[in-house]
């Protein structure tokens, strides 16, 4: 949650600094958009911040001038205190000697605030973040220099944080991280820091990822990384393989629609050099040293959890005991986990707080860990024993689309690689899969379905086998971007309670594909139709469900394991078009942010 940007320019110039900060905030708005603000330092600190999206901050900056060569910015997803100008970041001390932006949650802020108020420090906001500039100010008043005061303050914090600070009279940005991401950008005419690469990708593709417990000092000439004792840490500079155009809309109305249409390319990237049809092998180099595990436990949240459910079933079909856990509910004191257990964390960002907590718990008790993630250099990628990148490319829309499809394809490969099983029909289907995805995108009737049911009171999604997680995902997408009530069920559960909710105002989306007990799901279709519910069948033609459905969304025939992935794309499009017709904020749905870095 929340996005941080920092910049120090070698050539100075207030316009350049402000422009970089504002560009960075625009590139991070998917991480939070309740409020936004910037602070520019040297010789004094000037702060501008506003409730609302970036446009409100732009209006506040209109006609003004901010002097300085160093600056920080923040776009907020609210945790402590509602969205307001006062609660927006950056926050300063009473005398505006230091300005701070923060992502995460400071768990002991209440005790720190009471302590600081008792000695005369004044607080204006309801945020946990405001304790940080006051702690720094206390260090300055004790005679410490800027860096020492910053380090002393950070040492007192409990919880998760990525923090950046600027000081009056200084051309330096100081930063620290603990369980919340920060990445440094190495430029030609200046240096950057941010919560995520899109904030500065238009300026540089050379990055350094900070690890937990590390500090960064960024000046116009240098970037220095140290540990909590102040010892310089050797770092490696990595090159990002995508550019600013990849993170743009490319002419689409919304990032989400663009990313839905990028799925054929994302799948090709995920499969590249991992599937060898002639050699009859599926190989994931990063997992090559792993033998078939005795048991596998997936940990994940949200959309990634639905992918984990899919992956767990794939492994069970291959004879491996596999279970998917919601990461927030995973407890190594309760769940049997040991050195013979393989724990796979599925996380788009590689920074999801609950998933990282589960993986760290698994590491503590000696389990082997694997990260299935989209972000190179993320916390999950660095902290797990093994990593498999899904290679979906940048995803800006808050509602995950291409990363979900890429996760599913990646888990097909993981299941095959871990068990050593080679299914020639599956490999042949993978070869053709990108083209089939494109066929769905080109021929979908989803917009027509969305028009027919945009005013429905609620939406139900049902499926069996590999289709059950996709039914859950279809409902989640509908909820996220339309704000309409939607539920997904394993189809057999419909008659064990949810059928009481079915009326002629609750369309039912039924996933009916080969290999997922289509005859039984057809029986469920007849159950809801008898109660007057309209039915939308998503099908590969494996049954005669078409004659019972009010609308049909077709998918090409493929391997039964892959059919649910094609069906999912149809559901993504339905949700998108319902939201579009309702005028929703599709890329930035209310109350949600892309990367959930707080528990």
Coordinates of C-alpha atoms in Angstrom, one line a residue:
X1 CA 0.0 0.0 0.0
X2 CA 1.1 3.6 -0.6
X3 CA 3.8 4.7 -2.9
X4 CA 7.0 6.6 -2.3
X5 CA 9.2 8.5 -4.7
X6 CA 12.4 10.3 -4.0
X7 CA 14.9 12.2 -6.3
X8 CA 18.1 14.0 -6.0
X9 CA 19.2 15.8 -9.2
X10 CA 22.8 16.5 -10.0
X11 CA 22.0 19.6 -12.1
X12 CA 19.6 21.1 -9.6
X13 CA 16.7 23.1 -10.8
X14 CA 13.4 23.2 -8.9
X15 CA 11.3 22.4 -12.0
X16 CA 13.2 19.3 -12.7
X17 CA 12.8 18.0 -9.1
X18 CA 9.1 18.7 -9.0
X19 CA 8.5 17.2 -12.4
X20 CA 10.3 14.0 -11.4
X21 CA 8.3 13.7 -8.2
X22 CA 5.0 14.2 -10.0
X23 CA 5.9 11.8 -12.7
X24 CA 6.8 9.3 -10.1
X25 CA 3.6 9.7 -8.2
X26 CA 1.6 9.2 -11.4
X27 CA 3.5 6.0 -11.9
X28 CA 2.7 4.8 -8.4
X29 CA -1.0 5.9 -8.1
X30 CA -2.1 2.2 -8.4
X31 CA -0.5 1.7 -5.0
X32 CA -2.8 4.3 -3.3
X33 CA -4.8 7.4 -4.3
X34 CA -6.6 8.7 -1.2
X35 CA -4.2 11.7 -1.1
X36 CA -0.8 12.8 -2.4
X37 CA 2.0 15.2 -1.5
X38 CA 5.6 16.2 -2.1
X39 CA 8.3 17.9 -0.1
X40 CA 11.3 19.7 -1.7
X41 CA 14.3 20.6 0.5
X42 CA 17.2 23.1 0.5
X43 CA 17.5 25.7 1.7
X44 CA 14.2 25.2 3.5
X45 CA 11.5 22.6 3.2
X46 CA 8.4 23.3 1.1
X47 CA 5.5 20.9 1.4
X48 CA 2.4 20.6 -0.8
X49 CA -0.2 17.9 -0.2
X50 CA -3.9 17.3 -0.9
X51 CA -6.6 14.8 -0.3
X52 CA -7.7 13.1 -3.5
X53 CA -5.8 11.9 -6.6
X54 CA -2.8 13.4 -8.3
X55 CA -4.8 16.0 -10.1
X56 CA -5.7 17.7 -6.8
X57 CA -2.0 18.0 -6.0
X58 CA -1.3 19.3 -9.4
X59 CA -3.8 22.1 -8.9
X60 CA -2.1 22.9 -5.5
X61 CA 1.2 23.3 -7.3
X62 CA -0.1 25.5 -10.1
X63 CA 1.7 28.8 -10.2
X64 CA 3.8 28.0 -7.2
X65 CA 7.6 27.5 -7.0
X66 CA 9.5 25.0 -5.0
X67 CA 13.2 25.5 -4.6
X68 CA 15.7 22.6 -4.1
X69 CA 17.6 19.7 -5.6
X70 CA 16.3 16.9 -3.4
X71 CA 12.7 15.9 -2.9
X72 CA 10.3 13.2 -1.8
X73 CA 6.7 12.3 -2.7
X74 CA 3.9 10.0 -1.5
X75 CA 0.6 8.7 -2.7
X76 CA -1.5 7.3 0.1
X77 CA -3.8 4.3 0.8
X78 CA -5.2 5.2 4.2
X79 CA -4.6 3.1 7.3
X80 CA -4.4 5.5 10.3
X81 CA -6.9 8.3 9.8
X82 CA -9.2 9.0 6.9
X83 CA -8.1 10.7 3.7
X84 CA -7.6 14.4 4.3
X85 CA -5.1 17.2 3.6
X86 CA -3.8 16.9 7.2
X87 CA -3.3 13.2 7.1
X88 CA -1.6 13.2 3.7
X89 CA 2.1 12.7 3.5
X90 CA 4.8 14.2 3.8
X91 CA 4.8 14.9 7.5
X92 CA 7.2 17.3 9.2
X93 CA 8.4 18.2 12.7
X94 CA 7.1 21.3 14.4
X95 CA 9.8 23.5 12.9
X96 CA 9.8 21.9 9.5
X97 CA 13.5 20.8 9.7
X98 CA 12.7 17.4 8.3
X99 CA 10.0 15.9 6.1
X100 CA 9.1 12.2 6.0
X101 CA 7.1 9.8 3.8
X102 CA 6.3 6.3 4.9
X103 CA 4.7 3.1 3.7
X104 CA 3.7 0.4 6.1
X105 CA 2.4 0.4 9.7
X106 CA 4.3 1.5 12.8
X107 CA 2.9 -0.8 15.5
X108 CA 4.3 1.1 18.5
X109 CA 3.3 4.6 17.2
X110 CA 0.8 5.1 20.1
X111 CA 3.4 4.7 22.8
X112 CA 5.9 6.9 20.8
X113 CA 3.3 9.6 20.3
X114 CA 2.4 9.7 24.0
X115 CA 6.1 10.0 24.8
X116 CA 6.7 12.8 22.4
X117 CA 3.5 14.7 23.3
X118 CA 4.6 14.5 27.0
X119 CA 7.7 16.5 26.2
X120 CA 6.0 19.1 24.1
X121 CA 5.8 17.9 20.5
X122 CA 2.6 18.8 18.7
X123 CA 0.8 16.4 16.4
X124 CA -1.6 17.6 13.7
X125 CA -2.6 14.3 12.0
X126 CA -4.1 11.0 13.0
X127 CA -1.4 9.0 11.2
X128 CA 1.2 6.7 12.7
X129 CA 3.8 8.3 10.4
X130 CA 4.0 11.6 12.1
X131 CA 5.9 10.2 15.0
X132 CA 8.9 9.7 12.7
X133 CA 9.7 13.4 11.9
X134 CA 9.3 14.2 15.6
X135 CA 11.6 11.4 16.6
X136 CA 14.2 12.7 14.1
X137 CA 13.7 16.2 15.4
X138 CA 14.5 15.0 19.0
X139 CA 17.7 13.6 17.7
X140 CA 18.6 16.9 16.0
X141 CA 17.9 18.8 19.2
X142 CA 20.3 16.4 21.0
X143 CA 23.0 17.5 18.7
X144 CA 23.0 14.6 16.2
X145 CA 23.6 15.1 12.5
X146 CA 20.9 14.3 10.0
X147 CA 21.9 10.7 9.3
X148 CA 22.5 9.9 12.9
X149 CA 19.1 11.4 13.9
X150 CA 17.4 9.5 11.1
X151 CA 19.0 6.2 12.1
X152 CA 18.2 6.7 15.8
X153 CA 14.5 7.3 15.0
X154 CA 14.2 4.3 12.7
X155 CA 15.8 2.1 15.4
X156 CA 12.8 2.9 17.7
X157 CA 10.2 1.8 15.2
X158 CA 8.3 -1.5 15.4
X159 CA 6.3 -2.8 12.5
X160 CA 6.8 -2.6 8.8
X161 CA 8.1 0.5 7.0
X162 CA 9.7 2.0 4.0
X163 CA 10.7 5.5 5.0
X164 CA 12.3 8.4 3.1
X165 CA 13.3 11.8 4.6
X166 CA 14.7 15.1 3.5
X167 CA 16.3 17.8 5.7
X168 CA 16.3 21.6 5.3
X169 CA 19.7 22.7 4.0
X170 CA 20.6 19.3 2.6
X171 CA 20.9 17.8 -0.9
X172 CA 20.5 14.3 0.5
X173 CA 17.6 11.8 0.7
X174 CA 17.8 9.2 3.5
X175 CA 15.8 6.0 3.4
X176 CA 15.3 2.7 5.2
X177 CA 13.2 -0.4 4.8
X178 CA 11.8 -3.2 6.9
X179 CA 9.3 -5.5 5.4
X180 CA 8.1 -2.9 2.9
X181 CA 9.7 -2.5 -0.5
X182 CA 12.2 0.2 -1.6
X183 CA 14.2 0.2 -4.9
X184 CA 16.9 2.7 -5.9
X185 CA 17.3 4.0 -9.4
X186 CA 20.8 4.9 -10.8
X187 CA 20.5 7.7 -13.3
X188 CA 22.8 9.8 -15.5
X189 CA 21.8 13.2 -14.0
X190 CA 20.4 12.1 -10.7
X191 CA 19.4 9.2 -8.5
X192 CA 16.0 7.9 -7.4
X193 CA 14.2 5.8 -4.8
X194 CA 10.7 4.4 -5.0
X195 CA 8.3 1.7 -3.8
X196 CA 8.3 0.3 -7.3
X197 CA 10.1 0.6 -10.6
X198 CA 7.3 2.3 -12.6
X199 CA 7.9 5.5 -10.6
X200 CA 11.2 6.2 -12.4
X201 CA 11.4 3.7 -15.3
X202 CA 11.1 6.6 -17.8
X203 CA 14.3 8.0 -16.4
X204 CA 16.5 4.9 -15.8
X205 CA 16.3 1.1 -16.0
X206 CA 19.3 0.5 -13.6
X207 CA 18.2 -0.4 -10.1
X208 CA 19.4 -1.6 -6.7
X209 CA 16.9 -3.4 -4.5
X210 CA 17.2 -2.7 -0.7
X211 CA 16.9 -5.5 1.7
X212 CA 15.4 -5.5 5.1
X213 CA 17.5 -3.6 7.7
X214 CA 19.3 -1.6 5.0
X215 CA 19.6 2.2 4.8
X216 CA 20.3 4.3 1.7
X217 CA 21.9 7.7 1.4
X218 CA 21.3 9.4 -1.9
X219 CA 23.2 12.5 -3.0
X220 CA 23.6 14.2 -6.4
X221 CA 26.8 12.2 -6.9
X222 CA 26.5 9.0 -5.0
X223 CA 24.2 6.2 -3.8
X224 CA 25.4 4.5 -0.6
X225 CA 23.8 1.5 1.0
X226 CA 24.6 0.5 4.6
X227 CA 23.4 -1.9 7.2
X228 CA 21.9 -0.9 10.6
X229 CA 25.4 -0.6 12.1
X230 CA 26.4 1.9 9.4
X231 CA 28.7 -0.5 7.5
X232 CA 28.7 -0.1 3.7
X233 CA 26.9 -3.0 1.9
X234 CA 28.1 -4.2 -1.4
X235 CA 25.2 -4.0 -3.9
X236 CA 24.6 -5.1 -7.4
X237 CA 23.0 -3.0 -10.1
X238 CA 20.4 -4.8 -12.1
X239 CA 18.8 -3.8 -15.4
X240 CA 15.0 -3.8 -15.8
X241 CA 14.0 -5.6 -19.0
X242 CA 10.9 -3.5 -19.7
X243 CA 10.6 0.2 -20.5
X244 CA 8.2 3.1 -19.9
X245 CA 6.0 2.2 -22.9
X246 CA 5.3 -1.2 -21.4
X247 CA 3.8 0.5 -18.3
X248 CA 1.6 2.9 -20.4
X249 CA -2.0 2.5 -21.7
X250 CA -0.9 2.2 -25.4
X251 CA -4.2 3.7 -26.6
X252 CA -6.6 1.6 -24.4
X253 CA -9.1 3.4 -22.2
X254 CA -7.9 1.6 -19.1
X255 CA -4.8 -0.3 -18.0
X256 CA -7.0 -3.2 -17.1
X257 CA -8.3 -3.6 -20.7
X258 CA -4.8 -3.3 -22.0
X259 CA -3.5 -5.9 -19.6
X260 CA -6.3 -8.3 -20.5
X261 CA -5.3 -8.0 -24.1
X262 CA -1.6 -8.5 -23.2
X263 CA -2.3 -12.0 -21.9
X264 CA -1.3 -13.9 -25.1
X265 CA 2.1 -12.2 -24.9
X266 CA 2.4 -12.8 -21.2
X267 CA 1.8 -16.5 -21.6
X268 CA 4.4 -16.7 -24.4
X269 CA 6.9 -15.0 -22.1
X270 CA 6.1 -17.4 -19.2
X271 CA 6.6 -20.4 -21.5
X272 CA 9.8 -19.2 -23.2
X273 CA 12.7 -21.7 -22.8
X274 CA 10.7 -23.7 -20.3
X275 CA 8.8 -26.1 -22.6
X276 CA 10.7 -28.3 -25.1
X277 CA 8.3 -30.2 -27.2
X278 CA 11.0 -32.0 -29.3
X279 CA 13.0 -32.9 -26.2
X280 CA 9.7 -34.0 -24.4
X281 CA 10.5 -31.9 -21.3
X282 CA 9.2 -29.2 -19.1
X283 CA 12.1 -27.6 -17.3
X284 CA 12.2 -24.7 -14.8
X285 CA 15.9 -24.1 -14.3
X286 CA 15.4 -22.4 -10.9
X287 CA 13.7 -25.5 -9.6
X288 CA 16.0 -28.0 -11.1
X289 CA 17.6 -29.0 -7.8
X290 CA 14.3 -29.8 -6.2
X291 CA 13.2 -33.4 -6.0
X292 CA 9.5 -34.4 -5.8
X293 CA 8.3 -33.1 -2.4
X294 CA 6.6 -35.2 0.1
X295 CA 4.0 -32.4 0.6
X296 CA 3.4 -28.9 -0.8
X297 CA 1.7 -26.0 1.0
X298 CA 0.8 -23.0 -1.0
X299 CA 0.4 -19.6 0.7
X300 CA -1.2 -16.7 -1.1
X301 CA -3.9 -13.9 -0.9
X302 CA -6.7 -12.7 -3.1
X303 CA -6.3 -13.5 -6.8
X304 CA -3.0 -15.3 -6.1
X305 CA -4.9 -17.6 -3.6
X306 CA -7.2 -18.6 -6.5
X307 CA -4.1 -19.4 -8.6
X308 CA -2.8 -21.4 -5.6
X309 CA -6.0 -23.4 -5.4
X310 CA -5.5 -24.3 -9.0
X311 CA -1.8 -25.2 -8.5
X312 CA -2.6 -27.4 -5.5
X313 CA -5.1 -29.4 -7.5
X314 CA -2.6 -29.9 -10.3
X315 CA -0.2 -31.4 -7.8
X316 CA -2.8 -33.6 -6.2
X317 CA -3.6 -35.0 -9.6
X318 CA 0.0 -36.0 -9.9
X319 CA 0.1 -37.8 -6.6
X320 CA 1.6 -35.0 -4.3
X321 CA -0.2 -34.1 -1.1
X322 CA -0.8 -30.3 -1.8
X323 CA -2.9 -27.8 0.1
X324 CA -3.6 -24.1 -0.5
X325 CA -3.7 -21.8 2.5
X326 CA -4.8 -18.2 2.8
X327 CA -1.5 -16.6 3.9
X328 CA -3.1 -14.6 6.7
X329 CA -4.4 -17.9 8.2
X330 CA -1.2 -19.9 7.8
X331 CA 0.3 -20.7 11.2
X332 CA 3.3 -23.0 11.5
X333 CA 2.3 -23.7 15.1
X334 CA -0.8 -25.4 13.8
X335 CA 0.0 -26.6 10.3
X336 CA 2.4 -29.6 10.1
X337 CA 5.4 -28.2 8.3
X338 CA 9.1 -29.4 8.5
X339 CA 12.1 -29.8 6.3
X340 CA 10.3 -32.3 4.1
X341 CA 7.6 -29.6 3.3
X342 CA 7.8 -27.4 0.2
X343 CA 6.1 -24.1 0.8
X344 CA 5.2 -22.1 -2.4
X345 CA 4.3 -18.5 -2.0
X346 CA 2.3 -17.1 -4.9
X347 CA 2.4 -13.3 -5.0
X348 CA 2.2 -10.9 -7.9
X349 CA 4.2 -8.2 -6.3
X350 CA 6.5 -10.4 -4.2
X351 CA 5.9 -7.9 -1.3
X352 CA 2.4 -9.0 -0.1
X353 CA 2.7 -8.7 3.7
X354 CA 0.6 -11.7 4.7
X355 CA 2.3 -14.0 2.2
X356 CA 5.8 -12.8 3.2
X357 CA 4.9 -13.4 6.8
X358 CA 3.8 -17.0 6.0
X359 CA 7.0 -17.6 3.9
X360 CA 9.2 -16.3 6.7
X361 CA 7.4 -18.5 9.2
X362 CA 8.0 -21.5 7.0
X363 CA 11.7 -20.6 6.6
X364 CA 12.0 -20.4 10.4
X365 CA 10.9 -24.0 10.9
X366 CA 13.2 -25.3 8.2
X367 CA 10.8 -25.8 5.2
X368 CA 12.0 -25.3 1.7
X369 CA 10.4 -22.2 0.1
X370 CA 9.6 -21.2 -3.5
X371 CA 8.4 -17.8 -4.7
X372 CA 6.1 -17.7 -7.7
X373 CA 6.1 -14.0 -8.5
X374 CA 6.1 -11.4 -11.2
X375 CA 8.6 -8.9 -9.8
X376 CA 12.4 -9.5 -10.2
X377 CA 14.3 -8.6 -7.1
X378 CA 11.2 -8.5 -4.8
X379 CA 11.3 -9.6 -1.2
X380 CA 9.8 -13.0 -2.0
X381 CA 12.3 -13.5 -4.8
X382 CA 15.3 -12.7 -2.5
X383 CA 14.1 -14.4 0.7
X384 CA 12.9 -17.8 -0.7
X385 CA 15.2 -20.7 -1.5
X386 CA 14.0 -20.8 -5.1
X387 CA 12.0 -18.4 -7.4
X388 CA 10.0 -18.8 -10.5
X389 CA 9.2 -15.6 -12.3
X390 CA 5.9 -15.5 -14.2
X391 CA 7.2 -12.9 -16.6
X392 CA 3.9 -11.1 -17.1
X393 CA 5.5 -7.7 -17.4
X394 CA 4.3 -4.6 -15.5
X395 CA 0.7 -4.7 -14.3
X396 CA -0.7 -1.3 -13.3
X397 CA -4.5 -2.0 -13.0
X398 CA -5.3 -2.8 -9.4
X399 CA -7.5 -5.8 -10.4
X400 CA -5.0 -8.5 -11.4
X401 CA -5.6 -10.0 -14.9
X402 CA -2.5 -11.0 -16.8
X403 CA -0.6 -11.9 -13.7
X404 CA -3.4 -14.4 -12.7
X405 CA -3.3 -16.1 -16.1
X406 CA 0.5 -16.1 -16.0
X407 CA 0.5 -17.6 -12.4
X408 CA -1.8 -20.4 -13.6
X409 CA 0.5 -21.2 -16.5
X410 CA 3.5 -21.0 -14.3
X411 CA 1.9 -23.5 -11.8
X412 CA 1.2 -25.9 -14.7
X413 CA 5.0 -25.9 -15.3
X414 CA 5.8 -26.1 -11.6
X415 CA 3.6 -29.2 -11.2
X416 CA 5.2 -30.9 -14.2
X417 CA 8.8 -29.9 -13.2
X418 CA 8.4 -31.0 -9.5
X419 CA 6.9 -34.4 -10.4
X420 CA 8.9 -35.1 -13.6
X421 CA 5.7 -35.9 -15.5
X422 CA 5.5 -35.1 -19.2
X423 CA 2.1 -35.0 -20.8
X424 CA 2.6 -34.7 -24.6
X425 CA -1.0 -33.5 -25.1
X426 CA -0.6 -30.8 -22.4
X427 CA 2.6 -29.6 -24.0
X428 CA 1.0 -29.5 -27.4
X429 CA -1.9 -27.5 -25.9
X430 CA 0.5 -25.1 -24.3
X431 CA 2.1 -24.5 -27.7
X432 CA -1.2 -23.4 -29.1
X433 CA -2.5 -21.6 -26.0
X434 CA -1.5 -18.0 -26.8
X435 CA -3.3 -18.2 -30.1
X436 CA -6.4 -19.5 -28.4
X437 CA -6.3 -16.7 -25.9
X438 CA -6.2 -14.3 -28.8
X439 CA -9.2 -16.0 -30.3
X440 CA -11.2 -15.5 -27.1
X441 CA -10.2 -11.8 -27.0
X442 CA -11.1 -11.3 -30.7
X443 CA -14.4 -13.1 -30.7
X444 CA -15.8 -12.6 -27.2
X445 CA -19.5 -11.7 -26.7
X446 CA -18.7 -10.4 -23.2
X447 CA -19.8 -6.8 -23.9
X448 CA -23.2 -8.0 -25.0
X449 CA -23.6 -10.1 -21.8
X450 CA -22.5 -7.1 -19.7
X451 CA -25.1 -4.9 -21.3
X452 CA -27.8 -7.5 -20.6
X453 CA -26.9 -7.9 -16.9
X454 CA -25.3 -4.6 -15.8
X455 CA -28.3 -3.8 -13.5
X456 CA -28.5 -7.2 -11.9
X457 CA -28.8 -7.4 -8.1
X458 CA -26.0 -9.9 -7.7
X459 CA -23.9 -12.3 -9.7
X460 CA -23.1 -16.0 -9.0
X461 CA -20.3 -18.0 -10.5
X462 CA -20.1 -21.8 -10.4
X463 CA -17.6 -24.4 -11.6
X464 CA -16.2 -27.8 -10.6
X465 CA -12.6 -29.1 -10.5
X466 CA -10.2 -26.7 -12.0
X467 CA -13.1 -24.4 -12.7
X468 CA -13.9 -23.9 -9.1
X469 CA -11.0 -21.4 -8.4
X470 CA -11.8 -19.6 -11.6
X471 CA -15.4 -19.2 -10.4
X472 CA -14.0 -17.6 -7.2
X473 CA -11.8 -15.3 -9.3
X474 CA -14.7 -14.3 -11.6
X475 CA -16.7 -13.2 -8.6
X476 CA -13.7 -11.3 -7.1
X477 CA -13.2 -9.4 -10.3
X478 CA -16.9 -8.5 -10.5
X479 CA -16.8 -7.2 -6.9
X480 CA -13.5 -5.3 -7.2
X481 CA -14.3 -3.1 -10.2
X482 CA -18.2 -3.0 -10.4
X483 CA -18.9 -2.7 -6.6
X484 CA -21.7 -5.2 -7.2
X485 CA -22.3 -8.2 -5.0
X486 CA -20.9 -11.4 -6.5
X487 CA -20.1 -14.8 -5.1
X488 CA -18.2 -17.8 -6.5
X489 CA -19.0 -21.4 -5.5
X490 CA -17.9 -24.9 -6.2
X491 CA -20.9 -25.9 -8.3
X492 CA -21.9 -28.8 -6.0
X493 CA -22.2 -26.4 -3.0
X494 CA -24.9 -24.4 -4.7
X495 CA -27.7 -26.5 -3.3
X496 CA -26.2 -26.5 0.2
X497 CA -27.4 -23.0 1.0
X498 CA -26.6 -20.4 -1.7
X499 CA -29.6 -21.6 -3.8
X500 CA -31.8 -19.7 -1.4
X501 CA -30.4 -16.5 -2.9
X502 CA -31.1 -17.3 -6.5
X503 CA -33.8 -15.2 -8.2
X504 CA -34.6 -13.9 -11.6
X505 CA -32.3 -10.9 -10.8
X506 CA -29.2 -13.0 -10.1
X507 CA -27.5 -14.2 -13.3
X508 CA -25.5 -17.3 -12.8
X509 CA -22.2 -17.8 -14.8
X510 CA -21.6 -21.5 -15.2
X511 CA -18.2 -22.8 -16.2
X512 CA -18.8 -26.0 -18.2
X513 CA -15.7 -27.4 -19.7
X514 CA -14.3 -30.9 -20.5
X515 CA -12.6 -32.7 -17.6
X516 CA -14.5 -30.7 -14.9
X517 CA -17.6 -32.9 -14.6
X518 CA -19.6 -31.0 -17.1
X519 CA -22.7 -33.2 -16.8
X520 CA -22.9 -32.6 -13.0
X521 CA -22.5 -28.8 -13.6
X522 CA -25.2 -29.0 -16.2
X523 CA -27.5 -30.3 -13.5
X524 CA -26.7 -27.2 -11.4
X525 CA -27.6 -25.1 -14.4
X526 CA -31.0 -26.7 -14.5
X527 CA -31.4 -26.1 -10.8
X528 CA -30.9 -22.4 -11.0
X529 CA -32.9 -22.1 -14.3
X530 CA -35.9 -23.7 -12.5
X531 CA -35.7 -20.9 -10.0
X532 CA -35.9 -18.3 -12.7
X533 CA -32.2 -17.3 -12.8
X534 CA -30.7 -16.3 -16.1
X535 CA -27.7 -18.5 -17.1
X536 CA -24.5 -17.5 -18.9
X537 CA -22.6 -20.6 -19.9
X538 CA -18.8 -20.3 -20.5
X539 CA -18.1 -23.5 -22.4
X540 CA -15.9 -25.3 -24.8
X541 CA -18.8 -27.2 -26.3
X542 CA -18.2 -30.3 -24.3
X543 CA -21.9 -30.6 -23.4
X544 CA -25.3 -29.4 -24.5
X545 CA -25.4 -26.6 -21.9
X546 CA -25.9 -24.1 -24.7
X547 CA -29.6 -25.1 -25.1
X548 CA -30.2 -24.3 -21.4
X549 CA -28.3 -21.0 -21.3
X550 CA -29.6 -17.5 -22.0
X551 CA -26.2 -16.4 -23.2
X552 CA -23.1 -18.4 -24.2
X553 CA -19.4 -17.3 -24.0
X554 CA -17.4 -19.7 -26.1
X555 CA -13.9 -20.9 -25.6
X556 CA -11.8 -23.1 -28.0
X557 CA -11.3 -26.7 -27.2
X558 CA -8.0 -27.3 -25.4
X559 CA -6.4 -29.6 -22.8
X560 CA -8.9 -29.9 -19.8
X561 CA -6.3 -28.5 -17.5
X562 CA -6.1 -25.3 -19.5
X563 CA -9.7 -24.7 -20.4
X564 CA -10.5 -22.9 -17.1
X565 CA -7.8 -20.3 -17.9
X566 CA -9.6 -19.5 -21.2
X567 CA -12.9 -19.3 -19.4
X568 CA -11.3 -16.9 -16.9
X569 CA -10.6 -14.4 -19.7
X570 CA -14.2 -14.3 -20.7
X571 CA -15.1 -13.5 -17.1
X572 CA -12.5 -10.8 -16.9
X573 CA -14.1 -9.2 -20.0
X574 CA -17.6 -9.4 -18.6
X575 CA -16.5 -7.7 -15.3
X576 CA -14.6 -5.0 -17.3
X577 CA -17.6 -4.2 -19.5
X578 CA -20.1 -4.2 -16.6
X579 CA -17.8 -1.7 -14.7
X580 CA -17.4 0.4 -17.9
X581 CA -21.1 0.7 -18.4
X582 CA -21.7 1.6 -14.8
X583 CA -19.0 4.3 -15.0
X584 CA -16.8 2.8 -12.3
X585 CA -13.1 3.8 -11.6
X586 CA -11.8 0.6 -13.2
X587 CA -8.1 0.9 -12.7
X588 CA -8.4 2.4 -9.3
X589 CA -11.4 0.8 -7.5
X590 CA -12.3 2.4 -4.2
X591 CA -10.6 1.3 -1.0
X592 CA -8.2 -1.0 -2.9
X593 CA -4.5 -0.8 -3.8
X594 CA -2.3 -2.9 -6.0
X595 CA 0.4 -4.1 -3.6
X596 CA -0.9 -5.0 -0.1
X597 CA 2.2 -4.4 2.0
X598 CA 0.5 -4.2 5.4
X599 CA -1.1 -7.0 7.4

